[in-house]
Amino acid sequence: RKQLWAPRWMLAAHAFQCVGDRSWGLFLPLYLAELRPGSVAPVAVIEVVRYGFGMLFATKVAEWCETQGHSKVLRRLLICENLGVVLGALLSRAALGDLGNPAFWAAAVFFGVDAVCSSALQTLVGKVAVRSLSSSIQATRLAETNARLVRLDMAVALSCPLVVGYLSKRHGGLRGLHC
C-alpha cells in the first residue's frame, strides 16, 4: 500500500517545489525591476551571479551531498536556500538596486547561494525518489513517473506567469502583493 502512495507523494512534493522555484524565478526580476525602475542592470547582474554560482559551485555541492546522509543534506540545503532568499531580498531592498552599494553585491551573493541550493535540492530529491521507486516498481512505471514529473514541471512553468500576472494585476503590482 505504501508503494502505491510513494509516486503520488513524490508528485505532490515536486509540484510544491516547482511552484516555489518558478514563482521565485518570475518574481525576482520583477522585484528587482521595481527597485530600480528604468534599469535592467540589477536584474542582469543578479542573474549572472546566480548562474555563475551554479557553474562554479554546483559540482562541489553535489559531491558534498553524496558524502552525507540525505536527510541531513536536505535540511541544510533547505535552510541555506531559504536564508539566501530572505537575506538577498532584504539586502537588495536596502540597496534599492544600486550597483554601487555593497549591500546589493551581498544580496547577489545570497541569491547565488539560493540558486545553488535550489539546484542541488532538485537533483537530490530526484535521485532519492528514483532510488526508492526503482526498488519498488517496474521500469515502465518508473519511466511513466519520470514523464509525469517533467509534464508537471512544464505545466507549472506555463501557468506560473499567468497566475502571477493575474495576482499582480488584481493587487496593484508587486507592491500590492507585499513582496
mmCIF file of C-alpha atoms in Angstrom:
data_model
loop_
_atom_site.group_PDB
_atom_site.id
_atom_site.type_symbol
_atom_site.label_atom_id
_atom_site.label_comp_id
_atom_site.label_asym_id
_atom_site.label_seq_id
_atom_site.Cartn_x
_atom_site.Cartn_y
_atom_site.Cartn_z
ATOM 1 C CA ARG A 1 0.000 0.000 0.000
ATOM 2 C CA LYS A 2 2.870 2.355 0.812
ATOM 3 C CA GLN A 3 4.349 1.671 -2.616
ATOM 4 C CA LEU A 4 1.150 2.869 -4.278
ATOM 5 C CA TRP A 5 1.299 6.219 -2.482
ATOM 6 C CA ALA A 6 5.026 6.869 -2.998
ATOM 7 C CA PRO A 7 4.650 8.217 -6.570
ATOM 8 C CA ARG A 8 1.724 10.407 -5.500
ATOM 9 C CA TRP A 9 3.651 11.915 -2.598
ATOM 10 C CA MET A 10 6.622 12.466 -4.855
ATOM 11 C CA LEU A 11 4.446 14.232 -7.432
ATOM 12 C CA ALA A 12 2.917 16.427 -4.718
ATOM 13 C CA ALA A 13 6.342 17.322 -3.298
ATOM 14 C CA HIS A 14 7.632 18.028 -6.792
ATOM 15 C CA ALA A 15 4.608 20.240 -7.525
ATOM 16 C CA PHE A 16 5.270 22.379 -4.441
ATOM 17 C CA GLN A 17 8.950 22.665 -5.300
ATOM 18 C CA CYS A 18 8.154 23.612 -8.916
ATOM 19 C CA VAL A 19 5.624 26.254 -7.884
ATOM 20 C CA GLY A 20 8.093 27.776 -5.422
ATOM 21 C CA ASP A 21 11.038 27.762 -7.818
ATOM 22 C CA ARG A 22 9.058 29.006 -10.818
ATOM 23 C CA SER A 23 7.314 31.724 -8.804
ATOM 24 C CA TRP A 24 10.610 32.910 -7.386
ATOM 25 C CA GLY A 25 12.193 32.813 -10.835
ATOM 26 C CA LEU A 26 9.419 35.089 -12.075
ATOM 27 C CA PHE A 27 9.164 37.352 -9.041
ATOM 28 C CA LEU A 28 12.871 38.051 -8.605
ATOM 29 C CA PRO A 29 13.343 40.025 -11.849
ATOM 30 C CA LEU A 30 10.030 41.836 -11.303
ATOM 31 C CA TYR A 31 11.014 42.664 -7.738
ATOM 32 C CA LEU A 32 14.422 43.964 -8.807
ATOM 33 C CA ALA A 33 12.876 45.953 -11.669
ATOM 34 C CA GLU A 34 10.584 47.738 -9.225
ATOM 35 C CA LEU A 35 13.559 48.605 -7.001
ATOM 36 C CA ARG A 36 15.284 50.393 -9.878
ATOM 37 C CA PRO A 37 12.685 51.484 -12.452
ATOM 38 C CA GLY A 38 14.112 52.211 -15.872
ATOM 39 C CA SER A 39 17.171 49.976 -15.465
ATOM 40 C CA VAL A 40 17.658 46.304 -16.152
ATOM 41 C CA ALA A 41 21.181 46.346 -14.679
ATOM 42 C CA PRO A 42 20.187 44.943 -11.233
ATOM 43 C CA VAL A 43 18.241 42.104 -12.869
ATOM 44 C CA ALA A 44 21.092 41.305 -15.252
ATOM 45 C CA VAL A 45 23.754 41.355 -12.539
ATOM 46 C CA ILE A 46 21.762 39.137 -10.181
ATOM 47 C CA GLU A 47 21.026 36.605 -12.945
ATOM 48 C CA VAL A 48 24.702 36.494 -13.996
ATOM 49 C CA VAL A 49 25.725 35.929 -10.370
ATOM 50 C CA ARG A 50 23.063 33.235 -9.881
ATOM 51 C CA TYR A 51 24.134 31.305 -12.991
ATOM 52 C CA GLY A 52 27.807 31.911 -12.235
ATOM 53 C CA PHE A 53 27.402 30.469 -8.748
ATOM 54 C CA GLY A 54 25.628 27.495 -10.280
ATOM 55 C CA MET A 55 28.501 26.872 -12.676
ATOM 56 C CA LEU A 56 31.165 27.338 -10.018
ATOM 57 C CA PHE A 57 29.672 25.562 -7.029
ATOM 58 C CA ALA A 58 27.027 23.060 -8.183
ATOM 59 C CA THR A 59 29.541 20.247 -8.693
ATOM 60 C CA LYS A 60 31.142 20.781 -5.286
ATOM 61 C CA VAL A 61 27.757 20.855 -3.574
ATOM 62 C CA ALA A 62 26.707 17.687 -5.421
ATOM 63 C CA GLU A 63 29.904 15.922 -4.342
ATOM 64 C CA TRP A 64 29.300 17.015 -0.739
ATOM 65 C CA CYS A 65 25.700 15.749 -0.927
ATOM 66 C CA GLU A 66 26.929 12.297 -1.910
ATOM 67 C CA THR A 67 29.144 12.042 1.190
ATOM 68 C CA GLN A 68 26.426 12.988 3.686
ATOM 69 C CA GLY A 69 23.149 11.436 4.797
ATOM 70 C CA HIS A 70 20.215 12.513 2.640
ATOM 71 C CA SER A 71 18.025 13.818 5.461
ATOM 72 C CA LYS A 72 20.856 15.935 6.881
ATOM 73 C CA VAL A 73 21.671 17.314 3.431
ATOM 74 C CA LEU A 74 18.029 18.111 2.676
ATOM 75 C CA ARG A 75 17.669 20.053 5.929
ATOM 76 C CA ARG A 76 20.873 22.012 5.395
ATOM 77 C CA LEU A 77 20.065 22.811 1.782
ATOM 78 C CA LEU A 78 16.549 23.963 2.685
ATOM 79 C CA ILE A 79 17.927 26.219 5.423
ATOM 80 C CA CYS A 80 20.606 27.690 3.140
ATOM 81 C CA GLU A 81 18.171 28.134 0.256
ATOM 82 C CA ASN A 82 15.644 29.993 2.385
ATOM 83 C CA LEU A 83 18.304 32.105 4.102
ATOM 84 C CA GLY A 84 19.649 33.026 0.661
ATOM 85 C CA VAL A 85 16.209 34.175 -0.460
ATOM 86 C CA VAL A 86 15.381 36.135 2.698
ATOM 87 C CA LEU A 87 18.778 37.800 3.116
ATOM 88 C CA GLY A 88 19.065 38.500 -0.617
ATOM 89 C CA ALA A 89 15.638 40.140 -0.666
ATOM 90 C CA LEU A 90 16.333 42.232 2.439
ATOM 91 C CA LEU A 91 19.742 43.375 1.236
ATOM 92 C CA SER A 92 18.563 44.162 -2.281
ATOM 93 C CA ARG A 93 15.713 46.181 -0.790
ATOM 94 C CA ALA A 94 18.166 48.050 1.436
ATOM 95 C CA ALA A 95 20.394 48.774 -1.579
ATOM 96 C CA LEU A 96 17.401 49.838 -3.727
ATOM 97 C CA GLY A 97 19.014 48.139 -6.717
ATOM 98 C CA ASP A 98 22.042 50.468 -6.595
ATOM 99 C CA LEU A 99 25.033 48.588 -8.024
ATOM 100 C CA GLY A 100 27.364 50.969 -6.182
ATOM 101 C CA ASN A 101 26.013 49.851 -2.809
ATOM 102 C CA PRO A 102 27.888 46.926 -1.180
ATOM 103 C CA ALA A 103 24.552 45.622 0.137
ATOM 104 C CA PHE A 104 23.499 44.990 -3.459
ATOM 105 C CA TRP A 105 26.540 42.772 -4.058
ATOM 106 C CA ALA A 106 25.938 40.939 -0.795
ATOM 107 C CA ALA A 107 22.365 40.365 -1.985
ATOM 108 C CA ALA A 108 23.721 38.985 -5.275
ATOM 109 C CA VAL A 109 25.877 36.506 -3.341
ATOM 110 C CA PHE A 110 22.899 35.364 -1.254
ATOM 111 C CA PHE A 111 20.794 34.949 -4.403
ATOM 112 C CA GLY A 112 23.662 32.871 -5.826
ATOM 113 C CA VAL A 113 23.602 30.659 -2.726
ATOM 114 C CA ASP A 114 19.853 30.270 -3.236
ATOM 115 C CA ALA A 115 20.365 29.195 -6.854
ATOM 116 C CA VAL A 116 22.993 26.574 -5.974
ATOM 117 C CA CYS A 117 20.918 25.168 -3.104
ATOM 118 C CA SER A 118 17.758 25.083 -5.198
ATOM 119 C CA SER A 119 19.518 23.198 -7.971
ATOM 120 C CA ALA A 120 21.066 20.760 -5.501
ATOM 121 C CA LEU A 121 17.713 20.191 -3.819
ATOM 122 C CA GLN A 122 16.008 19.450 -7.089
ATOM 123 C CA THR A 123 18.728 16.993 -8.087
ATOM 124 C CA LEU A 124 18.881 15.333 -4.686
ATOM 125 C CA VAL A 125 15.126 14.923 -4.342
ATOM 126 C CA GLY A 126 15.001 13.406 -7.807
ATOM 127 C CA LYS A 127 17.817 10.968 -7.018
ATOM 128 C CA VAL A 128 16.287 9.892 -3.729
ATOM 129 C CA ALA A 129 12.891 9.418 -5.358
ATOM 130 C CA VAL A 130 14.312 7.407 -8.258
ATOM 131 C CA ARG A 131 16.325 5.207 -5.890
ATOM 132 C CA SER A 132 13.346 4.483 -3.682
ATOM 133 C CA LEU A 133 10.933 3.981 -6.560
ATOM 134 C CA SER A 134 13.259 1.875 -8.685
ATOM 135 C CA SER A 135 13.476 -0.748 -5.987
ATOM 136 C CA SER A 136 9.717 -0.920 -5.560
ATOM 137 C CA ILE A 137 8.204 -0.546 -9.034
ATOM 138 C CA GLN A 138 8.740 -1.799 -12.549
ATOM 139 C CA ALA A 139 10.936 0.033 -15.028
ATOM 140 C CA THR A 140 7.943 1.058 -17.169
ATOM 141 C CA ARG A 141 6.227 2.604 -14.162
ATOM 142 C CA LEU A 142 9.426 4.432 -13.244
ATOM 143 C CA ALA A 143 9.641 5.915 -16.759
ATOM 144 C CA GLU A 144 5.966 6.869 -16.541
ATOM 145 C CA THR A 145 6.530 8.594 -13.189
ATOM 146 C CA ASN A 146 9.541 10.454 -14.560
ATOM 147 C CA ALA A 147 7.477 11.627 -17.547
ATOM 148 C CA ARG A 148 4.781 12.862 -15.148
ATOM 149 C CA LEU A 149 7.385 14.863 -13.219
ATOM 150 C CA VAL A 150 8.565 16.522 -16.427
ATOM 151 C CA ARG A 151 4.986 17.296 -17.537
ATOM 152 C CA LEU A 152 4.184 18.686 -14.098
ATOM 153 C CA ASP A 153 7.211 20.972 -14.211
ATOM 154 C CA MET A 154 6.232 22.205 -17.673
ATOM 155 C CA ALA A 155 2.632 22.806 -16.620
ATOM 156 C CA VAL A 156 3.812 24.847 -13.656
ATOM 157 C CA ALA A 157 6.254 26.751 -15.901
ATOM 158 C CA LEU A 158 3.415 27.630 -18.264
ATOM 159 C CA SER A 159 0.824 28.521 -15.641
ATOM 160 C CA CYS A 160 3.025 30.415 -13.178
ATOM 161 C CA PRO A 161 3.370 33.600 -15.279
ATOM 162 C CA LEU A 162 -0.393 33.639 -15.818
ATOM 163 C CA VAL A 163 -1.171 33.276 -12.116
ATOM 164 C CA VAL A 164 1.485 35.797 -11.073
ATOM 165 C CA GLY A 165 0.281 38.242 -13.726
ATOM 166 C CA TYR A 166 -3.310 37.851 -12.582
ATOM 167 C CA LEU A 167 -2.417 38.308 -8.902
ATOM 168 C CA SER A 168 -0.177 41.270 -9.683
ATOM 169 C CA LYS A 169 -2.876 42.994 -11.730
ATOM 170 C CA ARG A 170 -5.533 42.247 -9.140
ATOM 171 C CA HIS A 171 -3.445 43.579 -6.262
ATOM 172 C CA GLY A 172 -1.787 46.555 -7.961
ATOM 173 C CA GLY A 173 1.632 45.213 -8.914
ATOM 174 C CA LEU A 174 4.262 43.662 -6.710
ATOM 175 C CA ARG A 175 3.863 46.272 -4.003
ATOM 176 C CA GLY A 176 0.229 45.216 -3.684
ATOM 177 C CA LEU A 177 1.384 41.622 -3.136
ATOM 178 C CA HIS A 178 3.742 42.783 -0.336
ATOM 179 C CA CYS A 179 6.807 41.124 -1.857
#
